Amino acid sequence: MLKRVLAAAALLFAGAAHAGPGQHAVASAHPDATAAGIEILQAGGNAFDAAVAVSAALAVAEPSGSGMGGGGFWLLHMAETGKQIMVDGRETAPAAATADMYRNDAGEVVASLSRNGPLAAGIPGQAAALAHLAENYGRLPLAKSLAPAIALAREGVPVDAPMLARLAWRFEVMERSPATAAVFHPDGSLPEPGQRLPQPDLADTLQRLGEHGAKGFYEGATAELLVEGVRKAGGIWTLQDLREYAVVERSVITQRFGDWTLTLPPPPSSGGVVITQVFKVLERLGYDGLNAVDRKHAVVEALRTAYRDRAAWLGDPDHVEMPLERLMDGDYAKQTAARIDLKRARSSADLASPVAVYEGGTDTTHFSVIDADGNRVSATLSVNLPFGSGFMPPGTGVLLNDEMDDFSAKPGVPNAYGLVGTAANAVGPKRRPLSSMTPSFVESENTIAVLGTPGGSRIITMVLLGMLELMDGGDAAAIVGKPRYHHQYLPDEIYFEPKALTADEQATLKSRGFALRESGRDYGNMHAVVWDKAAGELNAASDPRGIGAAHVADAPGN
Ligand code: DON
């Protein structure tokens, strides 16, 4: 009898848990992309259709961060079934890629090869991911969800200040590609602020995708133009590489800490493994009971170990064996915690010479969506460095990524983000480069949060700090606005935004032996949606560091 009552209660609870917020919310890095998502939701689409619309609109409106020539991870939650899955649309290395392709005859890494021009580009995954989302999870046809982006590409989106700054930075690289320059250097120079930059070839490419699904990108006219352009400019793509590209649905990492459940991306994202390790170590260090500076000390030391393990072990799950269970188990966290002394900094082994770490923080992009039924998407998308490789195959409008730089070009040699790696993340045919992108969900009985950010190697710590802020009672605005600090094992230093550490905290951490480096400017561009189920409120916020927009709208008929 008791059992039956309990079962009935569980069913009731499950039923209640499936009811949605009755409103929609979208937070993204560009107002036009947020508007595209809301438009599709108002037209009867669900969160997955909105994700297609936002991703495609970002490709047009924020081409420095992500695009049809790039890839990403789309973390999904289906309200009706509770199913959660990650759509892995990460780029793959072309079949002709080799472990030493970015080294010269002397065996030294030539960084420009993996960062600029067609050799830097992996086979893009975004087009396949959008088709997959529409076909398997959406309510609307792909073409309908792509329509707002196609309209934006035809009209052109006005150049904003962050875009202009990145165009200036990447001017020379982009100038080398005539098709890129034709779009982004009107009259042979930088555009004026506010000038519209139409992208008619990209509009046509999106239209072919809408009409024919993934085949409209990976086969036929688009594929031929992509491969011809890449090969003529010295790249190694083949039609077969494109034809064989496939998204992978991966099981998410789910972890419970106290009252909170985290849903995290698995490899080839490193975010889920690193965040799990860090939380487990923090639990064992009694994080909740620590004072403010000891909390930061604990986070930094937990990160040091987790980023070391990232470098040593993580890579493409379809090509390398990884000790994931071990890295995420309680015993290992216990051992790690036992080696941390909250009175003194440890020192990272000196594996790499000091490097100039790329200071960026807002390329790549993230958006968060919850629809009225409670479906959710947390998506982080990338072309890697601003405007990716800078190379555009003529006639496609598709700026290719430089995600190949996320591989370890040589063991111990840092990439653009100062990250080192081993054979686990070596370049190899059809491999996916290890990523830091960490789209996530965090929930308790009363709260559901969808969050993520760009920011290279710092993505993982930003998401971690956002989660800790939520757990401390912060709302969406507090989560995205939280001042940030970071440690990634190498370089062995705490990197921090000016407001992240008080003068006293800086003095204390220095006296404990930490090296501190203040960031020249703020970094990251986080977008979060938080549903407070107890209060019946949906909140969304875009990072004050960027120009993004967050919007909560009543669902049609509500
Ligand atoms: O996948 C990764 O980890 C990188 N390609 C992300 C790059 C990024 O966030 C750039 N932003 N600063």
XYZ file of C-alpha atoms and ligand atoms in Angstrom:
570
model
C 0.000 0.000 0.000
C 2.701 2.397 1.056
C 4.544 1.566 -2.135
C 1.518 2.309 -4.234
C 0.935 5.676 -2.567
C 4.554 6.557 -3.102
C 4.326 5.566 -6.753
C 1.255 7.745 -7.199
C 3.001 10.645 -5.507
C 5.994 10.207 -7.774
C 3.735 10.292 -10.811
C 2.046 13.444 -9.592
C 5.435 15.053 -9.000
C 6.622 13.957 -12.429
C 3.485 15.411 -14.001
C 3.987 18.717 -12.235
C 7.645 18.809 -13.236
C 6.698 18.661 -16.909
C 4.530 21.777 -16.853
C 6.361 24.574 -18.623
C 6.784 28.216 -17.597
C 4.050 29.354 -20.018
C 6.429 31.961 -21.461
C 9.409 31.807 -23.787
C 12.869 33.213 -23.135
C 15.893 33.659 -25.375
C 19.245 35.199 -24.439
C 21.936 35.504 -27.102
C 24.927 37.580 -28.139
C 23.089 39.666 -30.737
C 19.694 41.429 -30.595
C 18.807 40.254 -34.143
C 19.502 36.629 -33.179
C 17.388 36.887 -30.024
C 14.617 38.439 -32.138
C 14.896 35.594 -34.674
C 14.427 33.053 -31.864
C 11.407 34.858 -30.428
C 9.888 35.204 -33.926
C 10.081 31.456 -34.473
C 8.655 30.694 -31.008
C 5.743 33.062 -31.690
C 5.173 31.311 -35.004
C 4.534 28.044 -33.150
C 8.058 26.686 -33.025
C 9.543 25.075 -29.939
C 12.923 25.687 -28.266
C 14.645 23.461 -30.849
C 13.247 25.420 -33.796
C 14.268 28.594 -31.985
C 17.775 27.164 -31.571
C 17.989 26.677 -35.349
C 16.830 30.254 -35.922
C 19.219 31.753 -33.343
C 22.227 29.734 -34.539
C 21.672 30.724 -38.165
C 21.011 34.369 -37.273
C 24.214 34.514 -35.210
C 26.098 33.166 -38.234
C 24.964 36.272 -40.097
C 24.893 38.927 -37.361
C 27.935 37.879 -35.311
C 30.196 36.205 -37.890
C 33.277 36.751 -35.748
C 31.983 34.239 -33.232
C 30.286 31.355 -34.999
C 28.879 30.455 -38.371
C 27.958 27.948 -41.014
C 31.678 27.350 -41.494
C 32.034 26.325 -37.846
C 30.485 24.001 -35.306
C 29.277 23.682 -31.757
C 27.440 21.777 -29.084
C 23.663 21.970 -28.602
C 22.557 20.613 -25.224
C 18.867 19.664 -25.316
C 16.201 18.973 -22.709
C 12.824 17.632 -23.805
C 10.111 18.651 -21.375
C 7.691 15.860 -22.180
C 10.035 12.923 -21.713
C 12.799 14.452 -19.625
C 15.262 13.202 -22.266
C 18.541 15.120 -22.375
C 21.112 14.796 -25.107
C 24.009 16.700 -26.602
C 24.035 17.234 -30.338
C 27.752 17.262 -31.153
C 28.239 19.354 -34.276
C 31.947 19.856 -33.655
C 34.211 20.137 -36.704
C 36.208 17.088 -37.774
C 39.719 17.053 -39.208
C 39.752 16.252 -42.932
C 40.770 12.657 -43.801
C 44.136 13.872 -45.118
C 45.057 15.526 -41.781
C 48.216 14.298 -40.050
C 49.644 14.688 -36.570
C 52.529 16.865 -37.765
C 50.717 18.976 -40.342
C 51.301 22.176 -38.375
C 55.050 21.645 -37.880
C 57.927 22.712 -40.146
C 60.789 20.477 -41.309
C 62.612 21.157 -38.044
C 59.580 19.836 -36.158
C 58.635 23.253 -34.791
C 54.996 24.300 -34.634
C 54.034 27.002 -37.165
C 51.046 28.509 -35.379
C 49.796 30.569 -38.327
C 49.038 27.358 -40.270
C 46.421 26.214 -37.764
C 44.973 29.699 -37.266
C 44.781 31.430 -40.657
C 43.688 30.273 -44.108
C 42.100 27.065 -45.396
C 44.518 24.585 -43.817
C 43.273 25.768 -40.406
C 39.689 24.712 -41.071
C 37.984 21.557 -39.901
C 34.954 20.167 -41.715
C 32.055 22.326 -40.455
C 29.322 20.767 -38.319
C 26.811 23.557 -37.867
C 24.754 22.916 -41.019
C 24.358 19.221 -40.144
C 23.442 20.085 -36.566
C 20.731 22.533 -37.607
C 19.212 20.018 -40.032
C 19.369 17.370 -37.296
C 17.619 19.624 -34.773
C 14.839 20.524 -37.177
C 14.262 16.965 -38.375
C 14.375 15.236 -35.015
C 13.185 17.734 -32.435
C 11.578 20.754 -34.083
C 7.949 21.373 -34.972
C 8.653 23.568 -37.989
C 10.369 22.860 -41.306
C 14.088 23.754 -41.427
C 13.456 26.347 -44.151
C 11.001 28.206 -41.924
C 13.444 28.432 -39.007
C 16.241 29.583 -41.330
C 14.084 32.316 -42.883
C 14.939 35.132 -40.412
C 18.685 34.525 -40.952
C 18.262 34.496 -44.730
C 16.463 37.846 -44.548
C 19.233 39.287 -42.349
C 21.904 38.057 -44.778
C 20.147 39.660 -47.755
C 19.617 43.030 -46.012
C 22.944 43.052 -44.202
C 23.369 43.661 -40.480
C 24.781 47.020 -39.313
C 28.387 46.786 -38.113
C 28.559 47.177 -34.317
C 31.518 48.273 -32.177
C 32.715 44.802 -31.069
C 32.538 43.577 -34.657
C 34.514 46.554 -35.910
C 37.233 45.950 -33.310
C 37.571 42.321 -34.417
C 37.505 43.240 -38.105
C 40.421 45.604 -37.415
C 42.337 42.916 -35.545
C 41.892 40.282 -38.273
C 42.165 42.743 -41.194
C 45.311 41.343 -42.786
C 44.272 37.710 -42.538
C 40.822 38.450 -43.960
C 42.323 40.612 -46.714
C 44.118 37.549 -48.084
C 40.809 35.901 -48.974
C 39.116 37.837 -51.822
C 35.631 36.485 -51.035
C 35.998 37.456 -47.355
C 37.245 40.920 -48.272
C 34.364 41.431 -50.719
C 31.917 41.085 -47.819
C 33.794 42.571 -44.880
C 36.104 45.157 -46.511
C 33.756 47.160 -48.696
C 35.839 49.564 -50.803
C 38.959 47.704 -49.740
C 38.977 48.972 -46.167
C 37.191 48.575 -42.856
C 33.459 49.342 -42.953
C 31.987 52.364 -41.207
C 30.219 51.840 -37.864
C 26.559 51.137 -38.596
C 27.196 50.235 -42.237
C 25.133 47.252 -43.420
C 27.115 44.352 -44.847
C 24.877 42.221 -47.081
C 25.917 38.559 -47.437
C 24.034 37.354 -50.553
C 26.144 34.200 -51.050
C 25.518 33.171 -47.454
C 21.781 33.774 -47.973
C 21.875 31.419 -50.994
C 23.847 28.810 -49.042
C 21.287 28.940 -46.215
C 18.488 28.689 -48.734
C 19.967 25.501 -50.249
C 20.275 24.093 -46.732
C 16.619 24.913 -46.044
C 15.454 23.356 -49.299
C 17.484 20.145 -49.256
C 18.435 19.633 -45.604
C 22.023 18.598 -44.774
C 22.535 17.392 -48.361
C 22.015 20.992 -49.465
C 25.312 21.835 -47.743
C 27.413 18.651 -47.706
C 26.602 17.626 -51.292
C 25.746 19.459 -54.496
C 26.535 23.065 -55.338
C 27.575 24.245 -51.845
C 29.888 21.272 -51.250
C 31.512 21.702 -54.663
C 32.139 25.410 -54.112
C 33.532 24.761 -50.626
C 35.957 22.062 -51.734
C 37.040 23.860 -54.887
C 37.731 27.072 -52.955
C 39.636 25.300 -50.193
C 41.813 23.233 -52.554
C 42.628 26.134 -54.865
C 43.906 28.059 -51.853
C 46.110 25.204 -50.620
C 43.721 23.305 -48.344
C 43.164 19.542 -48.174
C 39.376 19.059 -48.008
C 37.642 16.553 -50.309
C 34.024 16.082 -51.325
C 34.132 12.828 -49.397
C 35.079 14.676 -46.195
C 31.935 16.743 -46.508
C 29.699 13.832 -47.551
C 30.853 11.801 -44.565
C 30.432 14.515 -41.947
C 27.920 13.386 -39.297
C 26.667 14.907 -36.076
C 26.842 12.620 -33.045
C 24.246 12.466 -30.289
C 26.115 12.018 -27.042
C 24.906 11.159 -23.554
C 25.270 14.127 -21.250
C 27.186 14.102 -17.976
C 24.772 14.424 -15.050
C 26.082 15.102 -11.558
C 24.345 15.809 -8.286
C 25.878 18.159 -5.717
C 23.779 18.857 -2.637
C 20.410 20.119 -3.820
C 21.649 20.784 -7.342
C 21.834 18.673 -10.483
C 24.238 19.711 -13.232
C 23.793 18.654 -16.853
C 27.105 19.017 -18.638
C 28.642 18.369 -22.069
C 30.782 15.208 -22.443
C 33.955 14.959 -24.592
C 34.898 16.243 -27.094
C 33.976 19.068 -24.733
C 36.305 19.127 -21.761
C 33.862 21.292 -19.789
C 31.775 18.542 -18.225
C 34.740 16.543 -16.953
C 36.567 19.596 -15.585
C 33.478 21.023 -13.852
C 32.607 17.636 -12.328
C 36.135 17.240 -10.973
C 36.129 20.759 -9.546
C 32.756 20.393 -7.798
C 33.779 17.058 -6.287
C 36.996 18.531 -4.922
C 35.152 21.619 -3.596
C 32.649 19.378 -1.804
C 35.528 17.601 -0.058
C 37.174 20.899 0.882
C 33.945 22.018 2.592
C 33.482 24.893 0.130
C 30.165 26.110 1.583
C 31.750 26.759 4.962
C 34.836 28.620 3.664
C 35.364 32.404 3.725
C 35.493 34.367 0.454
C 39.243 34.220 -0.171
C 39.561 30.562 0.836
C 36.726 29.750 -1.572
C 38.731 31.350 -4.383
C 41.877 29.551 -3.290
C 39.966 26.246 -3.287
C 38.486 26.877 -6.738
C 41.889 27.772 -8.202
C 43.587 24.666 -6.795
C 40.751 22.409 -7.956
C 41.029 23.982 -11.423
C 44.794 23.489 -11.486
C 44.422 19.717 -11.180
C 41.409 19.471 -13.475
C 43.056 21.494 -16.275
C 46.225 19.393 -15.854
C 44.124 16.267 -16.379
C 42.373 17.887 -19.322
C 45.763 18.412 -20.960
C 46.956 14.900 -20.186
C 43.930 12.791 -21.004
C 41.130 14.385 -22.954
C 40.419 14.244 -26.675
C 37.925 12.846 -29.172
C 35.922 10.064 -27.468
C 35.560 8.229 -30.792
C 39.341 7.961 -31.221
C 41.031 7.870 -27.817
C 40.619 5.936 -24.592
C 40.030 8.279 -21.665
C 39.930 7.411 -17.961
C 36.686 9.356 -17.539
C 35.279 7.309 -14.689
C 38.489 7.638 -12.754
C 38.773 11.377 -13.389
C 35.228 11.947 -12.155
C 35.097 9.513 -9.240
C 34.905 10.432 -5.587
C 38.126 8.699 -4.573
C 40.180 10.679 -7.016
C 38.549 13.909 -5.786
C 39.363 12.869 -2.230
C 43.032 12.358 -3.122
C 43.151 15.669 -4.942
C 41.506 17.516 -2.072
C 43.957 15.951 0.389
C 46.862 17.470 -1.569
C 45.405 20.981 -1.427
C 46.602 23.223 1.390
C 44.360 26.243 1.890
C 47.296 28.157 3.407
C 49.682 27.821 0.439
C 49.605 27.798 -3.352
C 50.870 24.690 -5.113
C 52.970 25.080 -8.257
C 52.112 23.709 -11.703
C 54.856 21.565 -13.202
C 56.804 23.646 -15.666
C 55.795 21.860 -18.859
C 55.667 24.858 -21.127
C 57.729 27.959 -21.658
C 55.875 31.195 -20.877
C 53.495 31.970 -23.705
C 51.544 34.881 -25.024
C 48.018 33.761 -24.284
C 45.338 35.070 -26.593
C 43.486 37.724 -24.603
C 40.153 37.367 -26.384
C 36.994 36.459 -24.669
C 33.984 37.161 -26.777
C 34.555 35.281 -30.021
C 32.621 32.061 -30.236
C 29.064 32.518 -28.997
C 26.474 31.116 -26.646
C 22.702 31.260 -26.402
C 20.109 29.921 -23.975
C 16.452 29.142 -24.698
C 13.486 27.889 -22.645
C 10.113 27.594 -24.348
C 6.657 27.814 -22.793
C 6.485 24.018 -22.445
C 9.804 23.813 -20.631
C 11.951 22.526 -23.508
C 15.480 23.902 -23.223
C 18.521 24.467 -25.383
C 21.933 25.563 -24.171
C 24.238 26.016 -27.164
C 27.811 27.200 -27.556
C 28.982 27.607 -31.150
C 32.310 28.604 -32.600
C 34.552 29.343 -35.532
C 37.405 29.676 -32.965
C 39.457 32.916 -33.354
C 37.549 36.010 -34.534
C 36.187 35.280 -38.038
C 37.770 31.814 -37.813
C 40.473 31.220 -40.397
C 39.424 34.377 -42.246
C 39.072 32.273 -45.381
C 35.873 32.123 -47.421
C 35.563 29.773 -50.416
C 34.277 31.983 -53.265
C 30.560 31.830 -53.948
C 29.619 30.302 -50.567
C 29.500 33.229 -48.133
C 30.809 30.706 -45.592
C 33.719 31.899 -43.451
C 35.676 28.803 -42.478
C 36.673 28.047 -38.910
C 40.212 27.641 -37.537
C 39.172 25.028 -35.013
C 42.178 22.863 -36.005
C 44.140 25.067 -33.580
C 42.210 23.415 -30.729
C 44.197 20.245 -31.413
C 47.574 19.865 -29.762
C 49.899 20.564 -32.723
C 52.763 19.058 -30.698
C 52.783 17.681 -27.145
C 53.390 20.460 -24.621
C 53.265 23.316 -27.153
C 50.435 25.686 -26.194
C 47.652 26.650 -28.605
C 46.134 30.133 -29.010
C 44.607 29.884 -25.521
C 47.803 28.712 -23.856
C 46.379 25.186 -23.551
C 48.773 22.290 -23.817
C 47.920 18.701 -24.719
C 49.256 15.277 -25.525
C 48.661 12.512 -28.044
C 45.089 12.290 -26.690
C 44.355 15.509 -28.584
C 46.750 15.107 -31.517
C 45.638 16.004 -35.048
C 44.377 12.920 -36.863
C 42.035 12.044 -39.732
C 38.371 12.640 -38.887
C 39.141 13.486 -35.284
C 37.256 16.175 -33.400
C 39.520 18.681 -31.609
C 39.070 18.930 -27.847
C 36.900 21.887 -26.875
C 36.294 24.033 -23.808
C 32.744 24.932 -24.838
C 30.457 24.156 -21.898
C 26.738 24.673 -22.557
C 25.011 23.608 -19.343
C 21.819 23.222 -17.336
C 21.699 23.580 -13.553
C 18.614 22.707 -11.576
C 17.180 22.226 -8.125
C 13.613 21.483 -7.105
C 12.636 25.118 -7.624
C 15.093 26.495 -10.147
C 16.235 25.704 -13.662
C 19.083 27.604 -15.280
C 20.417 27.435 -18.832
C 23.835 29.010 -19.253
C 27.123 29.169 -21.148
C 29.638 31.577 -22.662
C 32.453 31.958 -25.190
C 35.987 32.675 -23.978
C 38.407 29.964 -25.102
C 40.075 28.099 -22.266
C 38.343 30.373 -19.736
C 34.877 29.165 -20.733
C 34.924 26.378 -18.177
C 35.802 28.580 -15.210
C 33.268 31.211 -16.271
C 30.507 28.586 -16.369
C 31.700 27.227 -13.024
C 31.557 30.715 -11.446
C 28.094 31.258 -12.958
C 26.915 28.001 -11.380
C 28.373 28.935 -7.981
C 26.632 32.316 -8.209
C 23.284 30.615 -8.950
C 23.803 28.292 -5.986
C 24.477 31.366 -3.816
C 21.069 32.741 -4.809
C 22.072 34.918 -7.791
C 19.524 35.657 -10.518
C 20.182 35.641 -14.281
C 21.700 39.159 -14.247
C 24.014 38.301 -11.332
C 25.155 35.089 -13.033
C 26.169 36.772 -16.284
C 27.579 39.882 -14.580
C 29.702 38.096 -11.963
C 33.360 39.278 -12.046
C 35.642 36.463 -13.224
C 38.897 34.834 -12.260
C 40.624 31.861 -13.820
C 43.428 29.315 -13.519
C 44.204 26.700 -16.168
C 47.254 24.882 -14.788
C 49.571 26.493 -17.346
C 50.363 29.340 -17.324
C 50.639 29.019 -13.534
C 48.812 32.179 -12.554
C 45.427 33.453 -11.466
C 44.079 35.619 -14.259
C 41.328 37.966 -13.077
C 39.033 40.799 -14.023
C 39.706 43.922 -11.934
C 36.579 43.486 -9.785
C 36.952 39.743 -9.226
C 39.430 39.972 -6.333
C 39.405 42.659 -3.642
C 42.714 44.307 -2.691
C 42.730 42.206 0.501
C 42.078 39.006 -1.396
C 44.886 39.828 -3.820
C 47.281 40.429 -0.934
C 46.261 37.195 0.788
C 46.560 35.094 -2.357
C 49.978 36.609 -3.147
C 51.195 35.905 0.383
C 50.130 32.273 -0.137
C 52.357 32.052 -3.212
C 49.939 32.573 -6.098
C 51.040 34.591 -9.128
C 48.293 37.050 -10.086
C 47.683 38.678 -13.454
C 44.961 41.257 -13.891
C 43.182 41.149 -17.252
C 43.547 44.252 -19.396
C 39.819 44.197 -20.002
C 36.694 42.254 -19.134
C 36.210 38.929 -20.866
C 33.442 36.484 -21.732
C 29.906 36.941 -23.024
C 27.507 34.809 -20.976
C 23.798 34.445 -21.703
C 21.498 32.825 -19.170
C 17.841 31.998 -18.723
C 16.634 31.168 -15.217
C 13.205 29.750 -14.476
C 12.208 30.202 -10.846
C 9.512 27.545 -10.618
C 8.538 28.438 -7.040
C 7.908 32.090 -7.950
C 6.573 31.199 -11.404
C 9.057 33.595 -13.013
C 11.194 33.348 -16.095
C 14.287 35.599 -16.199
C 16.839 36.059 -18.932
C 20.020 38.083 -19.027
C 22.799 38.883 -21.458
C 26.306 39.657 -20.333
C 26.790 43.419 -19.698
C 30.248 42.996 -21.302
C 28.653 42.406 -24.727
C 25.898 43.836 -26.913
C 23.574 40.824 -26.594
C 19.888 40.846 -25.804
C 17.690 38.773 -23.530
C 13.955 38.613 -24.058
C 11.052 36.968 -22.226
C 7.809 36.786 -24.212
C 4.313 35.468 -23.585
C 3.564 32.399 -25.642
C 0.870 32.781 -28.307
C -2.514 32.226 -26.704
C -1.238 32.940 -23.159
O 36.137 25.002 -28.693
C 36.880 25.731 -28.049
O 37.250 25.484 -26.921
C 37.361 27.031 -28.674
N 37.399 26.903 -30.102
C 36.489 28.162 -28.220
C 36.990 29.483 -28.734
C 36.454 30.665 -28.031
O 35.676 30.588 -27.117
C 36.958 31.984 -28.509
N 36.592 33.034 -27.602
N 37.332 33.722 -27.029
